[in-house]
Amino acid sequence: MTKRRTTKVLITSLIGLGVVFTNTAISQTIQKGIPPSDSFTYYRNALATRYRMGVSAHRGNSQIAPENTLSTYREVLKMQVAYIEIDVRTTNDGQLVILHDATLNRTTTGTGPLKNQSLEALKNLSAGKEFGDRFQTERIPTLNEVCQLISRWNATHPTPTNLYVDCKDVAPQPLADILERYGLLENAVFYGSDATLLALKKVAPTARLMPSLSKAEEMPDKIRKLHPYAFDLNWQEINETLVQQIHQQGIKVFSDLLNAADSADQYRKAARFKIDIIQTDYVLTVYQTLNSNLD
């Protein structure tokens, strides 16, 4: 059974109980006097305390619902992630929606470029293409819908989940306006090209920018131009010295541990390097791995 399939089965079997941990993990939390319903909060806080690390759910990936949909965001909110990554694009009538690909073909029942479609047309498509009948009625969400969901969650939970905004195809002003309306602008992080981030900085001076960083030599110029909150580092190029150099500048480090890098050994390596945020498709596995030796 593949890793994705194994994780999906495990989460599906336990999510209805409000806990997505193996029997061992649940047993450990009970021994510590922590009710299973509080497991995610406990382990998120333990990660932050022991490693000063948080987890970002890549495209909101919960493994039991389609990527970049309201259904998957609801599930990862229950997992108490630090960030949910969303990919923002613009329809031909100026509406901001969430889809990773530039085209509709892979994850929806539509075809062709998203930017050629109106919001009304998009709302007639299913965004649950790869998940069978259960998610046939799932739709491409608007940014407004996502912000409303997360702001309502944060209003009733002591530790907020923030947005990791991948600016795929979006003008800065409407993006900032929507996040500000829902009280999510201040703590969101924004990833995109340097030009996109500079444009965002002009309309939202306090926005937390996160440019990519390929090598240490680029750092002074990017700091001068963008005053970044964080750098997104390519996991294949990352090293402990570079992480230390970035931290010395008061800047955080995010990195995608995806595909072959989305594994227990690499999570432990990220912890040793003192990465601030791991982005993953397997939130559960990160929690289990990095908390397995907690006292």
PDB file of C-alpha atoms in Angstrom:
ATOM      1  CA  MET A   1       0.000   0.000   0.000  1.00  0.00           C
ATOM      2  CA  THR A   2       1.382   3.421  -0.895  1.00  0.00           C
ATOM      3  CA  LYS A   3       2.207   6.058   1.717  1.00  0.00           C
ATOM      4  CA  ARG A   4      -0.590   8.303   0.432  1.00  0.00           C
ATOM      5  CA  ARG A   5      -3.130   5.469   0.514  1.00  0.00           C
ATOM      6  CA  THR A   6      -2.024   4.308   3.994  1.00  0.00           C
ATOM      7  CA  THR A   7      -2.293   7.803   5.431  1.00  0.00           C
ATOM      8  CA  LYS A   8      -5.644   8.392   3.747  1.00  0.00           C
ATOM      9  CA  VAL A   9      -7.102   5.172   5.186  1.00  0.00           C
ATOM     10  CA  LEU A  10      -5.791   5.975   8.669  1.00  0.00           C
ATOM     11  CA  ILE A  11      -7.156   9.485   8.698  1.00  0.00           C
ATOM     12  CA  THR A  12     -10.503   8.451   7.236  1.00  0.00           C
ATOM     13  CA  SER A  13     -10.961   5.805   9.932  1.00  0.00           C
ATOM     14  CA  LEU A  14     -10.240   8.174  12.822  1.00  0.00           C
ATOM     15  CA  ILE A  15     -11.332  11.648  11.767  1.00  0.00           C
ATOM     16  CA  GLY A  16     -14.924  11.025  12.770  1.00  0.00           C
ATOM     17  CA  LEU A  17     -13.747  10.645  16.352  1.00  0.00           C
ATOM     18  CA  GLY A  18     -12.073  14.030  16.201  1.00  0.00           C
ATOM     19  CA  VAL A  19      -8.626  12.428  16.545  1.00  0.00           C
ATOM     20  CA  VAL A  20      -6.278  11.438  13.758  1.00  0.00           C
ATOM     21  CA  PHE A  21      -3.581   9.505  15.579  1.00  0.00           C
ATOM     22  CA  THR A  22      -2.608   5.882  15.738  1.00  0.00           C
ATOM     23  CA  ASN A  23      -3.559   3.848  18.802  1.00  0.00           C
ATOM     24  CA  THR A  24      -0.006   4.256  20.079  1.00  0.00           C
ATOM     25  CA  ALA A  25      -0.127   8.027  19.816  1.00  0.00           C
ATOM     26  CA  ILE A  26      -3.535   8.167  21.474  1.00  0.00           C
ATOM     27  CA  SER A  27      -2.294   5.874  24.236  1.00  0.00           C
ATOM     28  CA  GLN A  28       0.667   8.171  24.822  1.00  0.00           C
ATOM     29  CA  THR A  29      -1.542  11.240  25.137  1.00  0.00           C
ATOM     30  CA  ILE A  30      -3.825   9.462  27.599  1.00  0.00           C
ATOM     31  CA  GLN A  31      -0.799   8.448  29.693  1.00  0.00           C
ATOM     32  CA  LYS A  32       0.183  12.111  29.803  1.00  0.00           C
ATOM     33  CA  GLY A  33      -3.299  12.972  31.043  1.00  0.00           C
ATOM     34  CA  ILE A  34      -4.245  14.657  27.778  1.00  0.00           C
ATOM     35  CA  PRO A  35      -7.679  13.783  26.385  1.00  0.00           C
ATOM     36  CA  PRO A  36      -7.519  12.424  22.807  1.00  0.00           C
ATOM     37  CA  SER A  37      -9.718  15.301  21.596  1.00  0.00           C
ATOM     38  CA  ASP A  38      -6.895  17.672  22.536  1.00  0.00           C
ATOM     39  CA  SER A  39      -4.149  15.697  20.814  1.00  0.00           C
ATOM     40  CA  PHE A  40      -3.627  18.027  17.883  1.00  0.00           C
ATOM     41  CA  THR A  41      -3.417  21.097  20.076  1.00  0.00           C
ATOM     42  CA  TYR A  42      -0.960  19.314  22.333  1.00  0.00           C
ATOM     43  CA  TYR A  43       1.307  18.140  19.551  1.00  0.00           C
ATOM     44  CA  ARG A  44       1.258  21.467  17.722  1.00  0.00           C
ATOM     45  CA  ASN A  45       2.299  23.174  20.961  1.00  0.00           C
ATOM     46  CA  ALA A  46       4.924  20.502  21.626  1.00  0.00           C
ATOM     47  CA  LEU A  47       6.463  21.084  18.203  1.00  0.00           C
ATOM     48  CA  ALA A  48       6.542  24.808  18.817  1.00  0.00           C
ATOM     49  CA  THR A  49       8.095  24.385  22.270  1.00  0.00           C
ATOM     50  CA  ARG A  50      10.645  21.686  21.513  1.00  0.00           C
ATOM     51  CA  TYR A  51      11.651  22.617  17.961  1.00  0.00           C
ATOM     52  CA  ARG A  52      10.172  26.096  17.508  1.00  0.00           C
ATOM     53  CA  MET A  53       8.610  24.634  14.413  1.00  0.00           C
ATOM     54  CA  GLY A  54       5.190  24.667  12.794  1.00  0.00           C
ATOM     55  CA  VAL A  55       3.498  22.796   9.959  1.00  0.00           C
ATOM     56  CA  SER A  56       1.908  24.138   6.798  1.00  0.00           C
ATOM     57  CA  ALA A  57      -0.652  21.977   4.983  1.00  0.00           C
ATOM     58  CA  HIS A  58       0.327  22.046   1.295  1.00  0.00           C
ATOM     59  CA  ARG A  59      -2.781  23.013  -0.698  1.00  0.00           C
ATOM     60  CA  GLY A  60      -4.632  22.243   2.518  1.00  0.00           C
ATOM     61  CA  ASN A  61      -3.879  18.592   1.952  1.00  0.00           C
ATOM     62  CA  SER A  62      -5.767  16.408   4.424  1.00  0.00           C
ATOM     63  CA  GLN A  63      -5.530  13.199   2.354  1.00  0.00           C
ATOM     64  CA  ILE A  64      -9.267  12.610   2.769  1.00  0.00           C
ATOM     65  CA  ALA A  65     -10.649  15.438   0.645  1.00  0.00           C
ATOM     66  CA  PRO A  66      -9.618  17.126  -2.617  1.00  0.00           C
ATOM     67  CA  GLU A  67      -6.779  19.651  -2.530  1.00  0.00           C
ATOM     68  CA  ASN A  68      -7.599  23.363  -2.294  1.00  0.00           C
ATOM     69  CA  THR A  69     -11.247  22.812  -1.337  1.00  0.00           C
ATOM     70  CA  LEU A  70     -13.322  23.862   1.648  1.00  0.00           C
ATOM     71  CA  SER A  71     -13.682  20.216   2.670  1.00  0.00           C
ATOM     72  CA  THR A  72      -9.947  19.664   2.971  1.00  0.00           C
ATOM     73  CA  TYR A  73      -9.466  22.999   4.756  1.00  0.00           C
ATOM     74  CA  ARG A  74     -12.037  21.979   7.363  1.00  0.00           C
ATOM     75  CA  GLU A  75     -10.118  18.780   8.055  1.00  0.00           C
ATOM     76  CA  VAL A  76      -6.675  20.374   8.369  1.00  0.00           C
ATOM     77  CA  LEU A  77      -8.093  23.061  10.637  1.00  0.00           C
ATOM     78  CA  LYS A  78      -8.945  20.212  13.008  1.00  0.00           C
ATOM     79  CA  MET A  79      -5.293  19.164  12.801  1.00  0.00           C
ATOM     80  CA  GLN A  80      -4.254  22.511  14.327  1.00  0.00           C
ATOM     81  CA  VAL A  81      -1.759  23.362  11.567  1.00  0.00           C
ATOM     82  CA  ALA A  82       0.108  26.654  11.777  1.00  0.00           C
ATOM     83  CA  TYR A  83      -0.602  27.480   8.125  1.00  0.00           C
ATOM     84  CA  ILE A  84      -2.841  26.389   5.305  1.00  0.00           C
ATOM     85  CA  GLU A  85      -1.329  26.994   1.886  1.00  0.00           C
ATOM     86  CA  ILE A  86      -3.699  28.276  -0.788  1.00  0.00           C
ATOM     87  CA  ASP A  87      -3.077  29.063  -4.469  1.00  0.00           C
ATOM     88  CA  VAL A  88      -4.880  32.214  -5.574  1.00  0.00           C
ATOM     89  CA  ARG A  89      -5.943  32.884  -9.170  1.00  0.00           C
ATOM     90  CA  THR A  90      -8.265  35.357 -10.900  1.00  0.00           C
ATOM     91  CA  THR A  91     -11.284  34.630 -13.093  1.00  0.00           C
ATOM     92  CA  ASN A  92     -12.087  36.568 -16.254  1.00  0.00           C
ATOM     93  CA  ASP A  93     -14.633  38.617 -14.286  1.00  0.00           C
ATOM     94  CA  GLY A  94     -12.100  39.588 -11.612  1.00  0.00           C
ATOM     95  CA  GLN A  95     -13.037  37.138  -8.856  1.00  0.00           C
ATOM     96  CA  LEU A  96     -10.334  35.534  -6.704  1.00  0.00           C
ATOM     97  CA  VAL A  97     -10.510  31.757  -6.469  1.00  0.00           C
ATOM     98  CA  ILE A  98      -8.341  28.902  -5.223  1.00  0.00           C
ATOM     99  CA  LEU A  99      -6.749  26.451  -7.648  1.00  0.00           C
ATOM    100  CA  HIS A 100      -3.162  25.295  -7.995  1.00  0.00           C
ATOM    101  CA  ASP A 101      -2.964  24.608 -11.718  1.00  0.00           C
ATOM    102  CA  ALA A 102      -3.423  27.265 -14.388  1.00  0.00           C
ATOM    103  CA  THR A 103      -5.792  24.853 -16.140  1.00  0.00           C
ATOM    104  CA  LEU A 104      -8.882  23.081 -14.875  1.00  0.00           C
ATOM    105  CA  ASN A 105      -8.136  19.658 -16.314  1.00  0.00           C
ATOM    106  CA  ARG A 106      -6.400  17.822 -13.458  1.00  0.00           C
ATOM    107  CA  THR A 107      -8.592  18.504 -10.429  1.00  0.00           C
ATOM    108  CA  THR A 108     -11.962  19.570 -11.858  1.00  0.00           C
ATOM    109  CA  THR A 109     -14.491  18.444 -14.432  1.00  0.00           C
ATOM    110  CA  GLY A 110     -13.616  21.466 -16.584  1.00  0.00           C
ATOM    111  CA  THR A 111     -10.944  21.977 -19.211  1.00  0.00           C
ATOM    112  CA  GLY A 112      -8.699  24.794 -20.329  1.00  0.00           C
ATOM    113  CA  PRO A 113      -7.306  27.843 -18.528  1.00  0.00           C
ATOM    114  CA  LEU A 114      -9.079  28.995 -15.384  1.00  0.00           C
ATOM    115  CA  LYS A 115      -8.466  32.644 -16.287  1.00  0.00           C
ATOM    116  CA  ASN A 116     -10.775  32.313 -19.282  1.00  0.00           C
ATOM    117  CA  GLN A 117     -13.767  31.368 -17.118  1.00  0.00           C
ATOM    118  CA  SER A 118     -16.212  33.421 -15.067  1.00  0.00           C
ATOM    119  CA  LEU A 119     -16.888  32.598 -11.443  1.00  0.00           C
ATOM    120  CA  GLU A 120     -20.396  31.472 -12.368  1.00  0.00           C
ATOM    121  CA  ALA A 121     -19.003  29.007 -14.900  1.00  0.00           C
ATOM    122  CA  LEU A 122     -16.459  27.675 -12.410  1.00  0.00           C
ATOM    123  CA  LYS A 123     -19.128  27.105  -9.779  1.00  0.00           C
ATOM    124  CA  ASN A 124     -20.812  24.658 -12.150  1.00  0.00           C
ATOM    125  CA  LEU A 125     -17.763  22.388 -12.093  1.00  0.00           C
ATOM    126  CA  SER A 126     -16.880  19.706  -9.583  1.00  0.00           C
ATOM    127  CA  ALA A 127     -13.541  20.156  -7.804  1.00  0.00           C
ATOM    128  CA  GLY A 128     -13.627  16.582  -6.509  1.00  0.00           C
ATOM    129  CA  LYS A 129     -12.627  14.853  -9.726  1.00  0.00           C
ATOM    130  CA  GLU A 130     -10.156  12.393  -8.203  1.00  0.00           C
ATOM    131  CA  PHE A 131     -12.172  11.553  -5.072  1.00  0.00           C
ATOM    132  CA  GLY A 132     -15.215   9.756  -6.444  1.00  0.00           C
ATOM    133  CA  ASP A 133     -18.888  10.364  -5.762  1.00  0.00           C
ATOM    134  CA  ARG A 134     -18.488  11.682  -2.221  1.00  0.00           C
ATOM    135  CA  PHE A 135     -17.044  14.992  -3.414  1.00  0.00           C
ATOM    136  CA  GLN A 136     -18.970  15.357  -6.654  1.00  0.00           C
ATOM    137  CA  THR A 137     -20.634  18.527  -5.346  1.00  0.00           C
ATOM    138  CA  GLU A 138     -17.361  20.087  -4.150  1.00  0.00           C
ATOM    139  CA  ARG A 139     -16.710  23.403  -5.877  1.00  0.00           C
ATOM    140  CA  ILE A 140     -13.671  25.588  -6.510  1.00  0.00           C
ATOM    141  CA  PRO A 141     -13.747  27.941  -3.514  1.00  0.00           C
ATOM    142  CA  THR A 142     -13.462  31.693  -3.670  1.00  0.00           C
ATOM    143  CA  LEU A 143     -10.911  33.477  -1.524  1.00  0.00           C
ATOM    144  CA  ASN A 144     -13.815  35.058   0.353  1.00  0.00           C
ATOM    145  CA  GLU A 145     -15.202  31.621   1.232  1.00  0.00           C
ATOM    146  CA  VAL A 146     -11.825  30.392   2.465  1.00  0.00           C
ATOM    147  CA  CYS A 147     -11.224  33.513   4.555  1.00  0.00           C
ATOM    148  CA  GLN A 148     -14.677  33.261   6.101  1.00  0.00           C
ATOM    149  CA  LEU A 149     -14.039  29.625   7.076  1.00  0.00           C
ATOM    150  CA  ILE A 150     -10.666  30.342   8.670  1.00  0.00           C
ATOM    151  CA  SER A 151     -11.711  33.542  10.438  1.00  0.00           C
ATOM    152  CA  ARG A 152     -14.666  31.718  12.017  1.00  0.00           C
ATOM    153  CA  TRP A 153     -12.369  28.916  13.157  1.00  0.00           C
ATOM    154  CA  ASN A 154      -9.863  31.351  14.641  1.00  0.00           C
ATOM    155  CA  ALA A 155     -12.596  33.197  16.489  1.00  0.00           C
ATOM    156  CA  THR A 156     -13.341  30.076  18.542  1.00  0.00           C
ATOM    157  CA  HIS A 157      -9.843  28.634  18.991  1.00  0.00           C
ATOM    158  CA  PRO A 158      -7.020  30.071  21.106  1.00  0.00           C
ATOM    159  CA  THR A 159      -4.223  29.256  18.645  1.00  0.00           C
ATOM    160  CA  PRO A 160      -4.980  30.564  15.155  1.00  0.00           C
ATOM    161  CA  THR A 161      -4.291  28.951  11.810  1.00  0.00           C
ATOM    162  CA  ASN A 162      -2.903  31.426   9.298  1.00  0.00           C
ATOM    163  CA  LEU A 163      -2.837  31.581   5.531  1.00  0.00           C
ATOM    164  CA  TYR A 164       0.192  30.815   3.389  1.00  0.00           C
ATOM    165  CA  VAL A 165      -0.809  32.586   0.174  1.00  0.00           C
ATOM    166  CA  ASP A 166       0.823  31.467  -3.061  1.00  0.00           C
ATOM    167  CA  CYS A 167       0.152  34.388  -5.411  1.00  0.00           C
ATOM    168  CA  LYS A 168      -0.294  32.454  -8.649  1.00  0.00           C
ATOM    169  CA  ASP A 169      -2.238  35.005 -10.704  1.00  0.00           C
ATOM    170  CA  VAL A 170      -3.675  37.829  -8.642  1.00  0.00           C
ATOM    171  CA  ALA A 171      -3.481  41.609  -8.367  1.00  0.00           C
ATOM    172  CA  PRO A 172      -2.235  42.832  -4.982  1.00  0.00           C
ATOM    173  CA  GLN A 173      -5.017  45.270  -4.052  1.00  0.00           C
ATOM    174  CA  PRO A 174      -8.017  42.906  -4.161  1.00  0.00           C
ATOM    175  CA  LEU A 175      -5.954  40.202  -2.469  1.00  0.00           C
ATOM    176  CA  ALA A 176      -4.990  42.472   0.424  1.00  0.00           C
ATOM    177  CA  ASP A 177      -8.503  43.908   0.682  1.00  0.00           C
ATOM    178  CA  ILE A 178     -10.146  40.509   1.131  1.00  0.00           C
ATOM    179  CA  LEU A 179      -7.673  39.265   3.724  1.00  0.00           C
ATOM    180  CA  GLU A 180      -7.930  42.521   5.654  1.00  0.00           C
ATOM    181  CA  ARG A 181     -11.733  42.308   5.650  1.00  0.00           C
ATOM    182  CA  TYR A 182     -11.528  38.992   7.503  1.00  0.00           C
ATOM    183  CA  GLY A 183      -8.699  39.959   9.848  1.00  0.00           C
ATOM    184  CA  LEU A 184      -6.242  37.579   8.172  1.00  0.00           C
ATOM    185  CA  LEU A 185      -3.861  39.988   6.460  1.00  0.00           C
ATOM    186  CA  GLU A 186      -1.583  40.723   9.403  1.00  0.00           C
ATOM    187  CA  ASN A 187      -0.471  37.138  10.046  1.00  0.00           C
ATOM    188  CA  ALA A 188      -0.627  35.699   6.517  1.00  0.00           C
ATOM    189  CA  VAL A 189       2.567  34.991   4.599  1.00  0.00           C
ATOM    190  CA  PHE A 190       2.790  35.687   0.881  1.00  0.00           C
ATOM    191  CA  TYR A 191       4.848  33.687  -1.588  1.00  0.00           C
ATOM    192  CA  GLY A 192       5.421  34.703  -5.200  1.00  0.00           C
ATOM    193  CA  SER A 193       7.877  36.263  -7.595  1.00  0.00           C
ATOM    194  CA  ASP A 194       9.922  39.196  -6.326  1.00  0.00           C
ATOM    195  CA  ALA A 195       7.959  41.514  -8.636  1.00  0.00           C
ATOM    196  CA  THR A 196       4.639  40.265  -7.272  1.00  0.00           C
ATOM    197  CA  LEU A 197       5.783  40.676  -3.686  1.00  0.00           C
ATOM    198  CA  LEU A 198       7.092  44.196  -4.341  1.00  0.00           C
ATOM    199  CA  ALA A 199       3.723  45.163  -5.798  1.00  0.00           C
ATOM    200  CA  LEU A 200       1.953  43.710  -2.761  1.00  0.00           C
ATOM    201  CA  LYS A 201       4.252  45.623  -0.417  1.00  0.00           C
ATOM    202  CA  LYS A 202       3.145  48.891  -2.027  1.00  0.00           C
ATOM    203  CA  VAL A 203      -0.524  48.331  -1.194  1.00  0.00           C
ATOM    204  CA  ALA A 204       0.047  46.438   2.081  1.00  0.00           C
ATOM    205  CA  PRO A 205       3.289  47.735   3.637  1.00  0.00           C
ATOM    206  CA  THR A 206       3.098  45.405   6.637  1.00  0.00           C
ATOM    207  CA  ALA A 207       2.426  42.235   4.622  1.00  0.00           C
ATOM    208  CA  ARG A 208       4.685  39.317   5.537  1.00  0.00           C
ATOM    209  CA  LEU A 209       6.587  38.565   2.346  1.00  0.00           C
ATOM    210  CA  MET A 210       8.286  35.256   1.642  1.00  0.00           C
ATOM    211  CA  PRO A 211      10.453  35.267  -1.484  1.00  0.00           C
ATOM    212  CA  SER A 212      12.351  32.203  -2.598  1.00  0.00           C
ATOM    213  CA  LEU A 213      16.073  32.051  -1.901  1.00  0.00           C
ATOM    214  CA  SER A 214      18.304  29.869  -4.049  1.00  0.00           C
ATOM    215  CA  LYS A 215      21.695  30.723  -2.575  1.00  0.00           C
ATOM    216  CA  ALA A 216      23.215  32.804   0.195  1.00  0.00           C
ATOM    217  CA  GLU A 217      24.628  35.363  -2.245  1.00  0.00           C
ATOM    218  CA  GLU A 218      21.106  36.523  -3.117  1.00  0.00           C
ATOM    219  CA  MET A 219      20.211  37.297   0.477  1.00  0.00           C
ATOM    220  CA  PRO A 220      21.492  40.891   0.923  1.00  0.00           C
ATOM    221  CA  ASP A 221      19.741  42.173  -2.193  1.00  0.00           C
ATOM    222  CA  LYS A 222      16.445  40.456  -1.355  1.00  0.00           C
ATOM    223  CA  ILE A 223      16.545  41.754   2.208  1.00  0.00           C
ATOM    224  CA  ARG A 224      17.201  45.282   0.962  1.00  0.00           C
ATOM    225  CA  LYS A 225      14.397  45.221  -1.620  1.00  0.00           C
ATOM    226  CA  LEU A 226      11.734  43.172   0.107  1.00  0.00           C
ATOM    227  CA  HIS A 227      12.398  43.215   3.869  1.00  0.00           C
ATOM    228  CA  PRO A 228      11.098  39.648   4.010  1.00  0.00           C
ATOM    229  CA  TYR A 229       9.393  38.018   6.947  1.00  0.00           C
ATOM    230  CA  ALA A 230      10.669  34.628   5.754  1.00  0.00           C
ATOM    231  CA  PHE A 231      12.560  32.934   2.961  1.00  0.00           C
ATOM    232  CA  ASP A 232      11.294  29.889   1.124  1.00  0.00           C
ATOM    233  CA  LEU A 233      14.269  27.544   0.671  1.00  0.00           C
ATOM    234  CA  ASN A 234      14.532  24.749  -1.866  1.00  0.00           C
ATOM    235  CA  TRP A 235      14.882  21.624   0.256  1.00  0.00           C
ATOM    236  CA  GLN A 236      17.354  20.100  -2.205  1.00  0.00           C
ATOM    237  CA  GLU A 237      19.706  23.060  -1.753  1.00  0.00           C
ATOM    238  CA  ILE A 238      19.238  23.699   1.951  1.00  0.00           C
ATOM    239  CA  ASN A 239      22.013  23.416   4.520  1.00  0.00           C
ATOM    240  CA  GLU A 240      22.326  24.170   8.208  1.00  0.00           C
ATOM    241  CA  THR A 241      24.727  27.083   7.688  1.00  0.00           C
ATOM    242  CA  LEU A 242      22.314  28.878   5.358  1.00  0.00           C
ATOM    243  CA  VAL A 243      19.480  28.448   7.848  1.00  0.00           C
ATOM    244  CA  GLN A 244      21.657  29.939  10.578  1.00  0.00           C
ATOM    245  CA  GLN A 245      22.624  32.887   8.358  1.00  0.00           C
ATOM    246  CA  ILE A 246      18.975  33.648   7.658  1.00  0.00           C
ATOM    247  CA  HIS A 247      18.017  33.416  11.321  1.00  0.00           C
ATOM    248  CA  GLN A 248      20.832  35.789  12.205  1.00  0.00           C
ATOM    249  CA  GLN A 249      19.034  38.381  10.072  1.00  0.00           C
ATOM    250  CA  GLY A 250      15.831  37.893  12.102  1.00  0.00           C
ATOM    251  CA  ILE A 251      14.139  36.133   9.167  1.00  0.00           C
ATOM    252  CA  LYS A 252      12.258  32.843   9.320  1.00  0.00           C
ATOM    253  CA  VAL A 253      12.833  29.785   7.136  1.00  0.00           C
ATOM    254  CA  PHE A 254      10.083  27.851   5.359  1.00  0.00           C
ATOM    255  CA  SER A 255      10.719  24.825   3.164  1.00  0.00           C
ATOM    256  CA  ASP A 256       8.605  22.398   1.128  1.00  0.00           C
ATOM    257  CA  LEU A 257       9.182  18.791   2.117  1.00  0.00           C
ATOM    258  CA  LEU A 258       7.183  17.294  -0.729  1.00  0.00           C
ATOM    259  CA  ASN A 259       7.243  14.169  -2.876  1.00  0.00           C
ATOM    260  CA  ALA A 260      10.416  12.166  -2.060  1.00  0.00           C
ATOM    261  CA  ALA A 261      11.354  14.647   0.689  1.00  0.00           C
ATOM    262  CA  ASP A 262       8.015  14.152   2.471  1.00  0.00           C
ATOM    263  CA  SER A 263       9.445  11.492   4.783  1.00  0.00           C
ATOM    264  CA  ALA A 264      10.320  10.897   8.424  1.00  0.00           C
ATOM    265  CA  ASP A 265      14.077  11.177   7.870  1.00  0.00           C
ATOM    266  CA  GLN A 266      13.692  14.551   6.204  1.00  0.00           C
ATOM    267  CA  TYR A 267      11.366  15.860   8.947  1.00  0.00           C
ATOM    268  CA  ARG A 268      14.047  14.983  11.496  1.00  0.00           C
ATOM    269  CA  LYS A 269      16.671  16.696   9.358  1.00  0.00           C
ATOM    270  CA  ALA A 270      14.495  19.825   9.189  1.00  0.00           C
ATOM    271  CA  ALA A 271      14.207  19.769  12.967  1.00  0.00           C
ATOM    272  CA  ARG A 272      17.992  19.511  13.318  1.00  0.00           C
ATOM    273  CA  PHE A 273      18.407  22.444  10.935  1.00  0.00           C
ATOM    274  CA  LYS A 274      15.874  24.425  13.003  1.00  0.00           C
ATOM    275  CA  ILE A 275      13.519  25.113  10.097  1.00  0.00           C
ATOM    276  CA  ASP A 276      10.605  27.286  11.239  1.00  0.00           C
ATOM    277  CA  ILE A 277       7.880  25.831   9.007  1.00  0.00           C
ATOM    278  CA  ILE A 278       7.721  22.471   7.224  1.00  0.00           C
ATOM    279  CA  GLN A 279       5.261  22.381   4.342  1.00  0.00           C
ATOM    280  CA  THR A 280       3.906  18.878   3.808  1.00  0.00           C
ATOM    281  CA  ASP A 281       1.181  16.762   2.261  1.00  0.00           C
ATOM    282  CA  TYR A 282       1.259  14.534   5.368  1.00  0.00           C
ATOM    283  CA  VAL A 283       0.531  16.572   8.486  1.00  0.00           C
ATOM    284  CA  LEU A 284      -0.224  13.468  10.518  1.00  0.00           C
ATOM    285  CA  THR A 285       3.122  11.872   9.699  1.00  0.00           C
ATOM    286  CA  VAL A 286       5.051  15.004  10.676  1.00  0.00           C
ATOM    287  CA  TYR A 287       3.247  15.126  14.025  1.00  0.00           C
ATOM    288  CA  GLN A 288       3.852  11.452  14.707  1.00  0.00           C
ATOM    289  CA  THR A 289       7.507  11.549  13.684  1.00  0.00           C
ATOM    290  CA  LEU A 290       8.647  14.648  15.528  1.00  0.00           C
ATOM    291  CA  ASN A 291       6.664  13.952  18.665  1.00  0.00           C
ATOM    292  CA  SER A 292       7.454  10.240  18.963  1.00  0.00           C
ATOM    293  CA  ASN A 293      10.184  10.830  21.533  1.00  0.00           C
ATOM    294  CA  LEU A 294       8.554  13.556  23.565  1.00  0.00           C
ATOM    295  CA  ASP A 295       8.579  12.878  27.295  1.00  0.00           C
TER     296      ASP A 295
END
